[in-house]
Short mmCIF file of C-alpha atoms in Angstrom, two decimals:
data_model
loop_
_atom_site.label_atom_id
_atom_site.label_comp_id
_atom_site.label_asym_id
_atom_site.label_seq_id
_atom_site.Cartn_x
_atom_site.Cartn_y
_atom_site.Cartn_z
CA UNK A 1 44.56 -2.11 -32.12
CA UNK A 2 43.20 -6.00 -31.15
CA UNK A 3 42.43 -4.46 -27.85
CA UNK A 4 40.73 -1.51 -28.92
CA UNK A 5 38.48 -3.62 -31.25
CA UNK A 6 37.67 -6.06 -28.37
CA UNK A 7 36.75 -3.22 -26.66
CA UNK A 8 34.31 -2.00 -28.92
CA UNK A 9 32.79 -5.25 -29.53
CA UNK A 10 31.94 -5.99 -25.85
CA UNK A 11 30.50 -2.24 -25.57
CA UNK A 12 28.05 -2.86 -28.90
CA UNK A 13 26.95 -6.08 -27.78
CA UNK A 14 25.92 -5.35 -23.63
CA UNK A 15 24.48 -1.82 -24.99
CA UNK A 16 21.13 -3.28 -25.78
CA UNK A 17 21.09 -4.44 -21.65
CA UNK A 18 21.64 -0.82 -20.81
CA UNK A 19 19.70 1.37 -23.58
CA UNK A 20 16.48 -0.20 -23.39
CA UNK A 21 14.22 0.67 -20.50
CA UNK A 22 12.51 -2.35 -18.67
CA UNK A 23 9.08 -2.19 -16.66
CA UNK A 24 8.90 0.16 -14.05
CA UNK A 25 6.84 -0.21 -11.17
CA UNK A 26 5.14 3.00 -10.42
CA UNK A 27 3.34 3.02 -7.64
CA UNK A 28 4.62 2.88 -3.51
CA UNK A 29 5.54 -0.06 -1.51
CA UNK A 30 2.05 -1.36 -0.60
CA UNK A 31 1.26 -1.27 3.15
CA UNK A 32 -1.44 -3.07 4.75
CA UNK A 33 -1.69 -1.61 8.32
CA UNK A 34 -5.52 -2.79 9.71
CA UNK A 35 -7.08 -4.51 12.60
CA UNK A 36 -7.24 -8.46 12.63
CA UNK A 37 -9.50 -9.76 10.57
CA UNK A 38 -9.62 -7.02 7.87
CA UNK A 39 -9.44 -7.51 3.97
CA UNK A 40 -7.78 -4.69 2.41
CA UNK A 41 -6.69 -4.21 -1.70
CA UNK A 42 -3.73 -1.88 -2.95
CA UNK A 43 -3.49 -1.03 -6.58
CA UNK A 44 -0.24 -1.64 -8.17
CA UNK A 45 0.97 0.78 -11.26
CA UNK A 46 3.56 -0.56 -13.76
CA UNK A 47 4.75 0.80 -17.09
CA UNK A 48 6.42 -1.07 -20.01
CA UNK A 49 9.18 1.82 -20.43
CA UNK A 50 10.92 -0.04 -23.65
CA UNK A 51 9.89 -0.05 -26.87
CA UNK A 52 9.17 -3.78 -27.25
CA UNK A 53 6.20 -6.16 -26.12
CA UNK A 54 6.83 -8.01 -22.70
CA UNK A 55 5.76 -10.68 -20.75
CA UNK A 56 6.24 -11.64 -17.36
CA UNK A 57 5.47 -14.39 -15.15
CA UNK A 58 5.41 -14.43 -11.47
CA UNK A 59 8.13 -16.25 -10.04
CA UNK A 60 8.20 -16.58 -6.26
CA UNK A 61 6.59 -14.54 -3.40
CA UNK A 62 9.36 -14.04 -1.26
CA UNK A 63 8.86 -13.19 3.14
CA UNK A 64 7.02 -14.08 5.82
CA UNK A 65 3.17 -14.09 5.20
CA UNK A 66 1.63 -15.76 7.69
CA UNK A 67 -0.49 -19.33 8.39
CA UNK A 68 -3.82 -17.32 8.59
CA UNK A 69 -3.04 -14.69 5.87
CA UNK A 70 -3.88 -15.15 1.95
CA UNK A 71 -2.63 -12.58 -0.62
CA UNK A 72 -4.13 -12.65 -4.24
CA UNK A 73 -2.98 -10.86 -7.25
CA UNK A 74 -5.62 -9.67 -9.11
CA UNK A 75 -5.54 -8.53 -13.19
CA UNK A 76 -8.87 -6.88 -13.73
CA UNK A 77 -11.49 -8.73 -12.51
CA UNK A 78 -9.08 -12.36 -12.08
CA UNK A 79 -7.57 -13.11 -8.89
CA UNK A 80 -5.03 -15.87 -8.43
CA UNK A 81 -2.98 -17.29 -5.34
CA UNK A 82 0.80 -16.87 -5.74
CA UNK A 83 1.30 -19.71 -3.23
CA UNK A 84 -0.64 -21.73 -5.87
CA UNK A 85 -1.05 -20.35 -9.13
CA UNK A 86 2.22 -18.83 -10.10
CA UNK A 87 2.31 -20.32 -14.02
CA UNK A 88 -1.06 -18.59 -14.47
CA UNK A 89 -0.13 -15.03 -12.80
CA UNK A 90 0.74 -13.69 -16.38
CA UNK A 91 1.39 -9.71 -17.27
CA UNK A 92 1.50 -8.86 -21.28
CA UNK A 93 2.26 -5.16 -21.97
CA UNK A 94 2.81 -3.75 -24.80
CA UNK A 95 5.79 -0.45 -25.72
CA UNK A 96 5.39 1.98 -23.48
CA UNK A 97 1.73 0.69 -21.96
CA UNK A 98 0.74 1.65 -18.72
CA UNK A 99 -0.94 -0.97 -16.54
CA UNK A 100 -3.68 0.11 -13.83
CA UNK A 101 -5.65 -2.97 -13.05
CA UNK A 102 -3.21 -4.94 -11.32
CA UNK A 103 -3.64 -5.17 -7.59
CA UNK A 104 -2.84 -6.91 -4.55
CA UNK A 105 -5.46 -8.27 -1.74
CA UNK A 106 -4.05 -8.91 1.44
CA UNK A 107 -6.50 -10.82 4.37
CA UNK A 108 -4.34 -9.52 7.48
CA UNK A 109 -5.09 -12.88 9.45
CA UNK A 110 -6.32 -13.49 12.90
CA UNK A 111 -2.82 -12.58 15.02
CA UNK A 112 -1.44 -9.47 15.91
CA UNK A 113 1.76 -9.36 13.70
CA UNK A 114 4.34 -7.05 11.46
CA UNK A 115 6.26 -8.88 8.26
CA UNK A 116 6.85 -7.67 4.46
CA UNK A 117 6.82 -9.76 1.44
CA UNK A 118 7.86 -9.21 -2.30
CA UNK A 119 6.59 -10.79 -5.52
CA UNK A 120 8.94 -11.43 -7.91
CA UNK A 121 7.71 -11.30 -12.01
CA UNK A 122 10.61 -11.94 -14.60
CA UNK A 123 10.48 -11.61 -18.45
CA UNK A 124 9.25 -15.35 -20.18
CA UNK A 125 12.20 -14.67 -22.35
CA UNK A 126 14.85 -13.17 -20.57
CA UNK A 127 15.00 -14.39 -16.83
CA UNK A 128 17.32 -11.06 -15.64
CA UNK A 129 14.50 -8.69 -16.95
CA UNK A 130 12.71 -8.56 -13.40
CA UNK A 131 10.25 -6.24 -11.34
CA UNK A 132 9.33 -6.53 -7.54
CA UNK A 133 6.17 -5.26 -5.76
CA UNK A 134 7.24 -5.11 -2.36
CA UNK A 135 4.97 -4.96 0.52
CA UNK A 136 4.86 -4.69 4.64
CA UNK A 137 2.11 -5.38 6.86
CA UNK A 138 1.27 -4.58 10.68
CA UNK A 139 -1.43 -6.46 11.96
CA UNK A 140 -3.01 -5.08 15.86
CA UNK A 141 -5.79 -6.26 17.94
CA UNK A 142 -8.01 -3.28 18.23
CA UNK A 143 -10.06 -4.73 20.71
CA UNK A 144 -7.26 -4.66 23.14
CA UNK A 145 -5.76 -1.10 22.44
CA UNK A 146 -8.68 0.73 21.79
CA UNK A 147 -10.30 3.57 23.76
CA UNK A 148 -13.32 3.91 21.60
CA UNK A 149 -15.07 7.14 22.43
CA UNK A 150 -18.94 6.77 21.69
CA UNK A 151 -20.98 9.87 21.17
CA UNK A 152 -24.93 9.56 19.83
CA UNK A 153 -24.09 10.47 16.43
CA UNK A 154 -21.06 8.77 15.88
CA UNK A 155 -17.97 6.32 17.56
CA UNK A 156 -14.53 6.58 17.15
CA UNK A 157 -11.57 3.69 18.22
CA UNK A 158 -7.79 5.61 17.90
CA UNK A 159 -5.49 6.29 15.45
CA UNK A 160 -3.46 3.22 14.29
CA UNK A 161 -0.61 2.48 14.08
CA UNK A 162 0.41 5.10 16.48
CA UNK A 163 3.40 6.20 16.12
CA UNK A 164 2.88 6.39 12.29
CA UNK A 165 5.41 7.65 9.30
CA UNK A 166 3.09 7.34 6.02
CA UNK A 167 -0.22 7.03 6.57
CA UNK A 168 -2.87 6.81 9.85
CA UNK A 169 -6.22 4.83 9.75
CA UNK A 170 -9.13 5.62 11.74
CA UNK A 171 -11.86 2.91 12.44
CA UNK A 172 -15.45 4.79 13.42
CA UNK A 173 -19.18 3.96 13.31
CA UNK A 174 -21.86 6.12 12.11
CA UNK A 175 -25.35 5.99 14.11
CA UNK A 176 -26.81 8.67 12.74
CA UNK A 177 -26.03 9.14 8.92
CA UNK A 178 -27.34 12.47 8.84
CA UNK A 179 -24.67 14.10 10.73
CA UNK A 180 -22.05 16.25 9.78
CA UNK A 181 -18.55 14.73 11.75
CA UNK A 182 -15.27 15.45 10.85
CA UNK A 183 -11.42 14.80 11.91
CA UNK A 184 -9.29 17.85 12.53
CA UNK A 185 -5.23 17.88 12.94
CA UNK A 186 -3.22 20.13 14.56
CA UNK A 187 0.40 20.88 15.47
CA UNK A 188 1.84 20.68 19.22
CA UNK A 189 1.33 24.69 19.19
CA UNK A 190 -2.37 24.27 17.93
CA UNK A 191 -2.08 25.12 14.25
CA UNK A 192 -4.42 22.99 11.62
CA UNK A 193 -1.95 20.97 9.36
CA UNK A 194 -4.83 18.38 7.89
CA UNK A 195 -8.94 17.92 8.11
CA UNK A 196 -10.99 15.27 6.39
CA UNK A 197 -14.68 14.97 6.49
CA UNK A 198 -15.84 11.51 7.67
CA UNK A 199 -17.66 9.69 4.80
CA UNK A 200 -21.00 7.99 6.53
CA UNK A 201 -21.02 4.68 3.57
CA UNK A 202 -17.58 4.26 4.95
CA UNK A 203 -15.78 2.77 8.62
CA UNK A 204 -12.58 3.82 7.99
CA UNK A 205 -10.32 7.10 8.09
CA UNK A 206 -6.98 6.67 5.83
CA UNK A 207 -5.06 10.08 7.04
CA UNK A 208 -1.74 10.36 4.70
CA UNK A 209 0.56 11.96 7.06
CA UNK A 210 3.81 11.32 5.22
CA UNK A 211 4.22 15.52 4.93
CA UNK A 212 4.12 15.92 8.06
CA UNK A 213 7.75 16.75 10.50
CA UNK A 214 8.19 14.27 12.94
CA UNK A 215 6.43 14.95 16.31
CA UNK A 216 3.47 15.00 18.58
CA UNK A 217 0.27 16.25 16.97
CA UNK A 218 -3.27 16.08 17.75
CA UNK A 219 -6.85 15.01 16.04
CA UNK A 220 -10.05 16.41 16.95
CA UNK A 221 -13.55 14.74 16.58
CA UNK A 222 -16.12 17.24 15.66
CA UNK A 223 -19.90 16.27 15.40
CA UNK A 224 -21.81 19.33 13.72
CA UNK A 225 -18.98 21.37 14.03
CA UNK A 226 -19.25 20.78 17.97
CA UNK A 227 -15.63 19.47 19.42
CA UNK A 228 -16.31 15.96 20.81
CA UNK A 229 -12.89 14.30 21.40
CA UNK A 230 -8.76 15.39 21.27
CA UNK A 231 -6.75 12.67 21.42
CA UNK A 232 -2.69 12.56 20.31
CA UNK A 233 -0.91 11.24 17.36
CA UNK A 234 2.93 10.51 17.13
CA UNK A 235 4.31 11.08 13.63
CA UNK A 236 7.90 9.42 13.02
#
């Protein structure tokens, strides 16, 4: 009977640790994939799943960013360094709020490089209530990979990275804004799997190709509906 009622009394006091939902962190692992020298922001989506008000703090940043990269976390309109500022990187949610505004800024540096790094928030009052944004990163030199194709309306560098799993960015360069271009992609056999219609106020393609089966597949410039350029893309 003594056993029994030890029993019970460990299972009513560690089944608040169980019951109650923590903070979820919503959105994917952020990936910066970009050419040296780019700037690029991911927005990261948590939710306060328990029924209580919580705080966090940020921790540590834990990986290998490099000498010439800077990350910032940024709530609304308020950006701090992690590397400097981690007392002030505060998150207050209330039950069951669902955060938008939080993001991450990543400068990619001036090396050609691939790493991750995770930031690390725990509760101000209860240091085992944690959450972890995790991010990678894959840094290239377009300049030295690059066959940019040039065409009067419009240039295009390649795909990159190449092979890709998730998603595929596409650096190009409108010259005249008035032109219609797009990017078409097609199987091995030739069937269209994906188009996206190039935006002329923007320099870069983001192709999500994390449907797609692994294999070869190709992309096809076309310039008022005219084909200008095939060229092949390797999906992992």
């Amino acid at each position: 009977m003594k056993s029994f009622l030890l029993i019970l009394v460990c299972v009513l006091l560690l089944f608040p640790l169980f019951s109650e939902a923590q903070v979820r962190v919503l959105s994917e692992r952020s990936e910066f994939i970009g050419k040296i020298g780019a700037t690029q922001r991911k927005s990261i989506i948590i939710q306060n799943e328990s029924n209580t008000k919580k705080e966090y703090v940020l921790r540590f940043l834990r990986g290998n960013v490099g000498t010439s990269q800077k990350v910032k976390i940024c709530i609304g309109d308020q950006c701090f360094d992690p590397t400097k500022d981690l007392s002030k990187i505060r998150i207050s949610l209330k039950p069951g709020e669902l955060m938008t505004d939080l993001y991450l800024e990543f400068e990619l540096g001036i090396v050609e490089v691939k790493g991750n790094f995770e930031l690390h928030f725990a509760n101000t009052e209860n240091t085992k209530d944690i959450f972890i944004v995790e991010s990678i990163y894959n840094v290239s030199n377009l300049e030295n990979i690059q066959d940019k194709t040039n065409h009067k309306d419009i240039s295009i560098g390649d795909v990159y990275p190449n092979p890709s799993s998730r998603v595929a960015h596409l650096d190009y360069d409108y010259k005249n804004k008035n032109a219609t271009a797009k990017i078409s992609i097609n199987s091995f056999i030739g069937n269209p799997v994906a188009e996206y219609k190039l935006d002329p106020t923007q320099n870069t393609l983001v192709m999500n190709i994390e449907g797609l089966r692994p294999g070869v597949y190709f992309y096809t410039l076309f310039v008022e509906n005219k084909n200008i350029v095939t060229k092949k893309l390797v999906v992992e």
